[in-house]
XYZ file of C-alpha atoms in Angstrom:
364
model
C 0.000 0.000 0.000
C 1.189 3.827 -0.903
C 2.628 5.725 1.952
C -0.025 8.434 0.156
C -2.911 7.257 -0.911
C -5.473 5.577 1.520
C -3.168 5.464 4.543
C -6.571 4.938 6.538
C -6.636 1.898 4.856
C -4.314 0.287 6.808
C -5.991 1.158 10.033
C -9.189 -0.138 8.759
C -7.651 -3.796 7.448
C -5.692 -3.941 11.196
C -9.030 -3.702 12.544
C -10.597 -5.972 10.334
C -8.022 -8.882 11.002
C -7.953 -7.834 14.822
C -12.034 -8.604 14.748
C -11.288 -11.854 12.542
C -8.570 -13.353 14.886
C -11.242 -12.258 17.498
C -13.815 -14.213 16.371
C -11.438 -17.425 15.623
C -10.060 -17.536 19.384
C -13.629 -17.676 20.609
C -14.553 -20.371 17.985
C -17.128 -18.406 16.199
C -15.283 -19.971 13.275
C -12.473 -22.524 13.214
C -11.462 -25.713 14.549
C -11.745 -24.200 18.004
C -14.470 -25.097 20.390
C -16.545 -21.869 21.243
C -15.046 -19.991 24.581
C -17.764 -19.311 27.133
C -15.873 -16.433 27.923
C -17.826 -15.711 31.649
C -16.480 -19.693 32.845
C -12.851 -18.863 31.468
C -13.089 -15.444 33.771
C -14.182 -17.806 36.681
C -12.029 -20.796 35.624
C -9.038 -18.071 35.804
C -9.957 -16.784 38.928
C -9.983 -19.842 40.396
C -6.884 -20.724 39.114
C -5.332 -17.748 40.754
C -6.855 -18.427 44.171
C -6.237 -22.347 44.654
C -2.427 -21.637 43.481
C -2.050 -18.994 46.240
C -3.560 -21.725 48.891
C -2.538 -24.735 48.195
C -0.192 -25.860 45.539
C -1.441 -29.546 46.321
C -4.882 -27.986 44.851
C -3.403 -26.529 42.080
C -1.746 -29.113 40.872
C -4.894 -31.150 40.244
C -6.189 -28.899 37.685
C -5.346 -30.118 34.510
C -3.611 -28.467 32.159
C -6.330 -27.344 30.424
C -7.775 -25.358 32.437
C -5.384 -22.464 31.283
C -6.055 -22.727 27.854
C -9.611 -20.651 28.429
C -7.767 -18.521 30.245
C -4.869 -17.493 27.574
C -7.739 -17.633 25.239
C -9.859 -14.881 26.965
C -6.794 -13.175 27.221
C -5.618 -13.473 23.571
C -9.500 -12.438 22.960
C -9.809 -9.649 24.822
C -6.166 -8.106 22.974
C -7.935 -8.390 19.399
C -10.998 -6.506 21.017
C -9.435 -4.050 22.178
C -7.332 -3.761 18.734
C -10.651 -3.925 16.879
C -12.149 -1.313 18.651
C -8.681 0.966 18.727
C -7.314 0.513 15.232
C -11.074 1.247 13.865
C -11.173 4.757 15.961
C -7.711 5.530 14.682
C -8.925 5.138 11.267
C -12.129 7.327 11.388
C -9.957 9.503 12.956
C -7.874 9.887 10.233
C -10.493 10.619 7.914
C -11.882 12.951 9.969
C -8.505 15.030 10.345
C -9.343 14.885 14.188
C -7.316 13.409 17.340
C -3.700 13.878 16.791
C -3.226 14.666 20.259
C -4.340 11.126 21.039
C -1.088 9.323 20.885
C 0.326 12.355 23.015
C 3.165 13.174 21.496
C 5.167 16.051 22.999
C 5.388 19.204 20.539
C 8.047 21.085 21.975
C 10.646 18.158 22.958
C 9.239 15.762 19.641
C 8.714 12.786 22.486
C 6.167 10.362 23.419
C 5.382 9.282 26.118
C 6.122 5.676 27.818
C 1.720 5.437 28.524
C 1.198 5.768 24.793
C 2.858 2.636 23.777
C 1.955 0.964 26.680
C -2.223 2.258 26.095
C -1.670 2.395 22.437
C 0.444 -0.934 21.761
C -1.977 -2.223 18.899
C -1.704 1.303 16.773
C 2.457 1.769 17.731
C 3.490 -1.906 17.335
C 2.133 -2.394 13.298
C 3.147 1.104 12.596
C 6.793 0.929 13.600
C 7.129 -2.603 11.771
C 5.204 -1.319 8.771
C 7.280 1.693 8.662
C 10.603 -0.135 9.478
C 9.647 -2.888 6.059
C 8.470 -0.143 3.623
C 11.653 2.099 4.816
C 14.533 -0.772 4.262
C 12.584 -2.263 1.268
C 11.330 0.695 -0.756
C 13.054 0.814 -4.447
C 12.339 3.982 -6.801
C 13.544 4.930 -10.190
C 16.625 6.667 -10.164
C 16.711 10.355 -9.437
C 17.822 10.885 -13.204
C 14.728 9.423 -14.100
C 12.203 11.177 -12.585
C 9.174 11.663 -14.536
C 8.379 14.646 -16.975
C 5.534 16.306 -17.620
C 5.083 14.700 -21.194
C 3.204 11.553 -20.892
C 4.658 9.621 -23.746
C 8.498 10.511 -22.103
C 6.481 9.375 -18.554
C 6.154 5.928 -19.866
C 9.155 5.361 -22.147
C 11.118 6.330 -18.635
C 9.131 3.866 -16.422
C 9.675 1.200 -19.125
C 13.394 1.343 -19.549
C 14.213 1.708 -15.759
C 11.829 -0.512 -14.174
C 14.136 -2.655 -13.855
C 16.978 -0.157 -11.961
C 15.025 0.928 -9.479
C 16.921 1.873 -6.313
C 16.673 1.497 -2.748
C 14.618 4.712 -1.410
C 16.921 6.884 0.642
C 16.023 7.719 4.357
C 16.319 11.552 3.133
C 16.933 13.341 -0.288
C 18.411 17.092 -0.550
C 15.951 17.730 -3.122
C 17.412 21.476 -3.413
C 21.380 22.595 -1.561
C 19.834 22.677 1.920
C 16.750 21.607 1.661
C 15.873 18.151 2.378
C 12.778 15.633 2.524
C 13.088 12.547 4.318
C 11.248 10.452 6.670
C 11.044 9.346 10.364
C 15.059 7.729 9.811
C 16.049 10.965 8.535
C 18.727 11.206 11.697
C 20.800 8.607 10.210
C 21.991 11.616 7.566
C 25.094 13.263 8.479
C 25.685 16.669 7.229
C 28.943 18.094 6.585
C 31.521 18.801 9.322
C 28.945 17.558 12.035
C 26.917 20.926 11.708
C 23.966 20.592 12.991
C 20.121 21.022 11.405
C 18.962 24.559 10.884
C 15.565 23.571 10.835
C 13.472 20.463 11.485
C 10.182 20.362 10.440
C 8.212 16.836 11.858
C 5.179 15.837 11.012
C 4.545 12.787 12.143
C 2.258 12.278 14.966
C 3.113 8.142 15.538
C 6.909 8.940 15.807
C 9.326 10.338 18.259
C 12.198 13.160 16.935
C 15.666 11.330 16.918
C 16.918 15.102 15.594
C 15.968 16.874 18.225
C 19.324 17.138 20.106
C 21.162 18.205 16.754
C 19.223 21.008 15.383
C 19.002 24.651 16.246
C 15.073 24.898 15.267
C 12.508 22.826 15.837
C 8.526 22.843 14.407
C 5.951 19.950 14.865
C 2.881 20.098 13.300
C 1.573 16.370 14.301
C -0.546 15.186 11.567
C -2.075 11.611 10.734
C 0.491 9.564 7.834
C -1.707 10.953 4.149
C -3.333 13.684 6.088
C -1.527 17.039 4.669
C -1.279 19.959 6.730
C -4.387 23.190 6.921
C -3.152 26.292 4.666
C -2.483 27.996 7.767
C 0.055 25.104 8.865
C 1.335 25.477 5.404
C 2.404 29.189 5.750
C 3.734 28.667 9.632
C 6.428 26.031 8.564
C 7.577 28.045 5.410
C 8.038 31.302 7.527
C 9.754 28.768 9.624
C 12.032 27.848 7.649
C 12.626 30.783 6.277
C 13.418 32.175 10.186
C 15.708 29.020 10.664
C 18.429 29.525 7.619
C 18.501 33.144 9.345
C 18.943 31.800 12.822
C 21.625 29.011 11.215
C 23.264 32.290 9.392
C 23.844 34.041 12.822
C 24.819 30.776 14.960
C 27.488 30.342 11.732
C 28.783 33.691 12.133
C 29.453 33.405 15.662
C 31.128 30.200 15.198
C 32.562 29.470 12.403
C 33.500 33.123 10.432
C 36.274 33.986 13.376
C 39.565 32.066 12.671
C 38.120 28.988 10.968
C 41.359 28.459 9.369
C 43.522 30.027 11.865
C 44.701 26.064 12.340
C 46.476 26.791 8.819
C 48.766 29.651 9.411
C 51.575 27.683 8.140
C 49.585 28.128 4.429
C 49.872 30.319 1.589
C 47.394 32.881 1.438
C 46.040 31.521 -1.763
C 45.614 28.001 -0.375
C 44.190 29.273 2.990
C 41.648 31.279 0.886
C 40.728 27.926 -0.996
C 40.181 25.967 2.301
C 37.842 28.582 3.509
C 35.624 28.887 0.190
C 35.645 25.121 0.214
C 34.325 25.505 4.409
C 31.791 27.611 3.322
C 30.800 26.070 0.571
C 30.076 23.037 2.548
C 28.528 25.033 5.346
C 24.798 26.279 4.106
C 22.074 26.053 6.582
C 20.763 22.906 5.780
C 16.845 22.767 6.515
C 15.146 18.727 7.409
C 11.116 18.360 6.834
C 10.101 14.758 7.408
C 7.212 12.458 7.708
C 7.312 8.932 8.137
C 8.236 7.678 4.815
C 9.460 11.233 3.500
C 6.554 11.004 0.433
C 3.250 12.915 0.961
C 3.117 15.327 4.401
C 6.612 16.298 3.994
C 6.805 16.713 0.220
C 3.693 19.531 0.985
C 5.375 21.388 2.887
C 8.555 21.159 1.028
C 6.590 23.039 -1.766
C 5.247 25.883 0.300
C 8.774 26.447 1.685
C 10.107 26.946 -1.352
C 7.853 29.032 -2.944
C 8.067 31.238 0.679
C 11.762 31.472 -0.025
C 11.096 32.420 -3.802
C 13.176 29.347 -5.319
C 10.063 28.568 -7.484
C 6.710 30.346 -8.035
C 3.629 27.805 -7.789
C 3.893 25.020 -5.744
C 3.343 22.418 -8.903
C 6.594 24.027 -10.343
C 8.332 22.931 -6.519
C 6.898 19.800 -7.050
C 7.901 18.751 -10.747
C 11.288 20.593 -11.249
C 12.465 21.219 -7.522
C 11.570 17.970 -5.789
C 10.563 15.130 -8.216
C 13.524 15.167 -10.190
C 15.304 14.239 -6.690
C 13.255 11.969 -5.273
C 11.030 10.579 -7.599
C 8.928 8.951 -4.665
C 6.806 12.383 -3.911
C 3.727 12.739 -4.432
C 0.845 14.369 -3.561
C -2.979 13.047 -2.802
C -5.682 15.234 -3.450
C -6.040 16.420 -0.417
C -2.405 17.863 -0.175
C -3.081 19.591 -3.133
C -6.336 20.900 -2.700
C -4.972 22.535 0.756
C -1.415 23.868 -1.330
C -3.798 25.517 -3.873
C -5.680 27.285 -1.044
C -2.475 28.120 0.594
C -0.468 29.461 -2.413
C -4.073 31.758 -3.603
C -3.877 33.051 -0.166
C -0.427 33.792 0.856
C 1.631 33.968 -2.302
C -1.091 35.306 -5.158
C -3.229 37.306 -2.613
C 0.008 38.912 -1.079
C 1.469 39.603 -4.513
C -1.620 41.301 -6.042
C -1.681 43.562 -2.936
C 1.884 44.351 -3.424
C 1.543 45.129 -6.910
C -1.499 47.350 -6.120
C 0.267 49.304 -3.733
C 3.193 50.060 -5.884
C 0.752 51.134 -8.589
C -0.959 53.437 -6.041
C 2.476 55.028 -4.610
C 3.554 54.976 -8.912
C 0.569 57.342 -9.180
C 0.698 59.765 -6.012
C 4.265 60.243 -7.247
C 3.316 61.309 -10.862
């Protein structure tokens, strides 16, 4: 299943096999004799009881008396992943209850109750996201798809066959990377850290927390893009973070960085600190989970904030695609970057261009 498209989906199929197994361990269905669930409560208690009296007593219940027991048990697990799994999944078409799994905003934690409460929703997701991490393949950056559908096809037909392993995160631009939830294992450049990290997810902790200067979390469901208003808060994020990166650069790295190399010609000392700099550009992270959908939309507001491109489809096709050939967009995503880019980057440009015409004409 897409990492995009019908996410929900795999909510709603974790429920349906929870309710399944269900059903089999009570021997609804099955070679299983049905459970009388109230006599394996009893038989349990019982169990507890006589072995806390007399071991003598315990020992001449058979065997099989704890078989109801781990049954119930076993029962009672799938009900409760029925009934959590389904929630989670109206939930996420309902753009509601992020704050369920109560993840921290500010530190990008969460806490040890969730996967204790939560253990049906964390324990799929984390192995889902682990497989479809390690196993992804795409087509080569190179061959990212145009926007000519015959080229489109001819590409996926000669490089089916060389797809590659997904990375964990793609600079899709010189500082400017999408990636997902294993984003940390990326090393930048002379250790520096993060200028910004946007995170998105909601069902993962931050493992970049510690090595960035800036931090934004905007917790939303895996497929569920974030609100216009979300949109424009991480690009003016970002924008503030490469600023922030600028000044923490200045104050660290502009005095002496080479003054290990006074033994150098000037010309080569210059060289070594063009190359430094070169290599040192605030380098801004937005993730998801799989680094596809959430992270890709925002990826296209920032850059049209920081005026690298002009519509967010133009981000999309020639700034990000071309890179990591794995993006894409659902309709919701799109639906909430048109909104965003009509009001915040057409709205605000007609206004400016109004005013200038109105100063142009108090002038003459």
């Amino acid at each position: 299943m897409g990492a995009v498209h019908g996410v929900y989906l795999k909510y709603v199929g974790l429920s349906a096999v929870s309710f399944a197994g269900y059903h089999f361990v009570i021997g609804s269905f099955g070679p299983l004799e049905p459970l009388p669930l109230a006599s394996s409560f009893s038989d349990g208690v019982r169990i507890l009881a006589t072995s806390s009296s007399s071991s003598d007593d315990a020992s001449s219940l058979s065997s099989s008396s704890l078989l109801p027991l781990a049954r119930a048990a076993t029962a009672a697990m799938l009900s409760y992943s029925t009934f959590l799994n389904g929630t989670i999944a109206v939930l996420f078409q309902l753009r509601r209850g992020m704050s369920l799994i109560g993840k921290d905003t500010k530190k990008g934690t969460i806490p040890l109750w969730s996967y204790v409460l939560l253990f049906p929703f964390h324990g799929p997701t984390y192995a889902y996201t682990y497989l479809h991490t390690k196993m992804g393949k795409m087509r080569p950056p190179s061959a990212a798809p145009s926007s000519d559908e015959s080229h489109r096809k001819k590409n996926d037909d000669e490089h089916e066959q060389q797809k590659v392993p997904v990375p964990v995160a793609s600079q899709v631009q010189p500082g400017w990377w999408v990636g997902g939830c294993y984003s940390h294992e990326i090393q930048l450049p002379m250790q520096q850290p993060w200028a910004g990290i946007v995170d998105l997810t909601v069902e993962f902790p931050e493992k970049c927390r510690a090595n960035t200067l800036n931090y934004l979390c905007l917790p939303t469901w895996d497929g569920v893009p974030c609100s216009p208003e979300q949109l424009e808060e991480a690009a003016v994020f970002c924008m503030e973070a490469r600023k922030d990166w600028i000044r923490w650069w200045k104050q660290n790295y502009s005095r002496g960085g080479n003054d290990n190399a006074v033994d150098l010609a000037d010309s080569q000392k210059q060289s070594m600190q063009q190359q430094q700099t070169e290599q040192l550009i605030p380098h801004i992270l937005i993730h998801c989970a799989h680094g596809r959908g959430r992270s890709t939309t925002v990826m296209c507001a920032a850059m049209v904030k920081m005026g690298l491109f002009s519509h967010w489809e133009e981000a999309l096709e020639q700034g990000i695609r071309p890179s990591r050939p794995v993006c894409k967009l659902n309709a919701k995503m799109r639906k909430n970057l048109e909104e965003w880019q009509r009001k915040y980057v057409d709205h605000v440009s007609v206004g400016v261009g109004v005013d200038s015409e109105t100063k142009r004409k108090k002038g003459d």
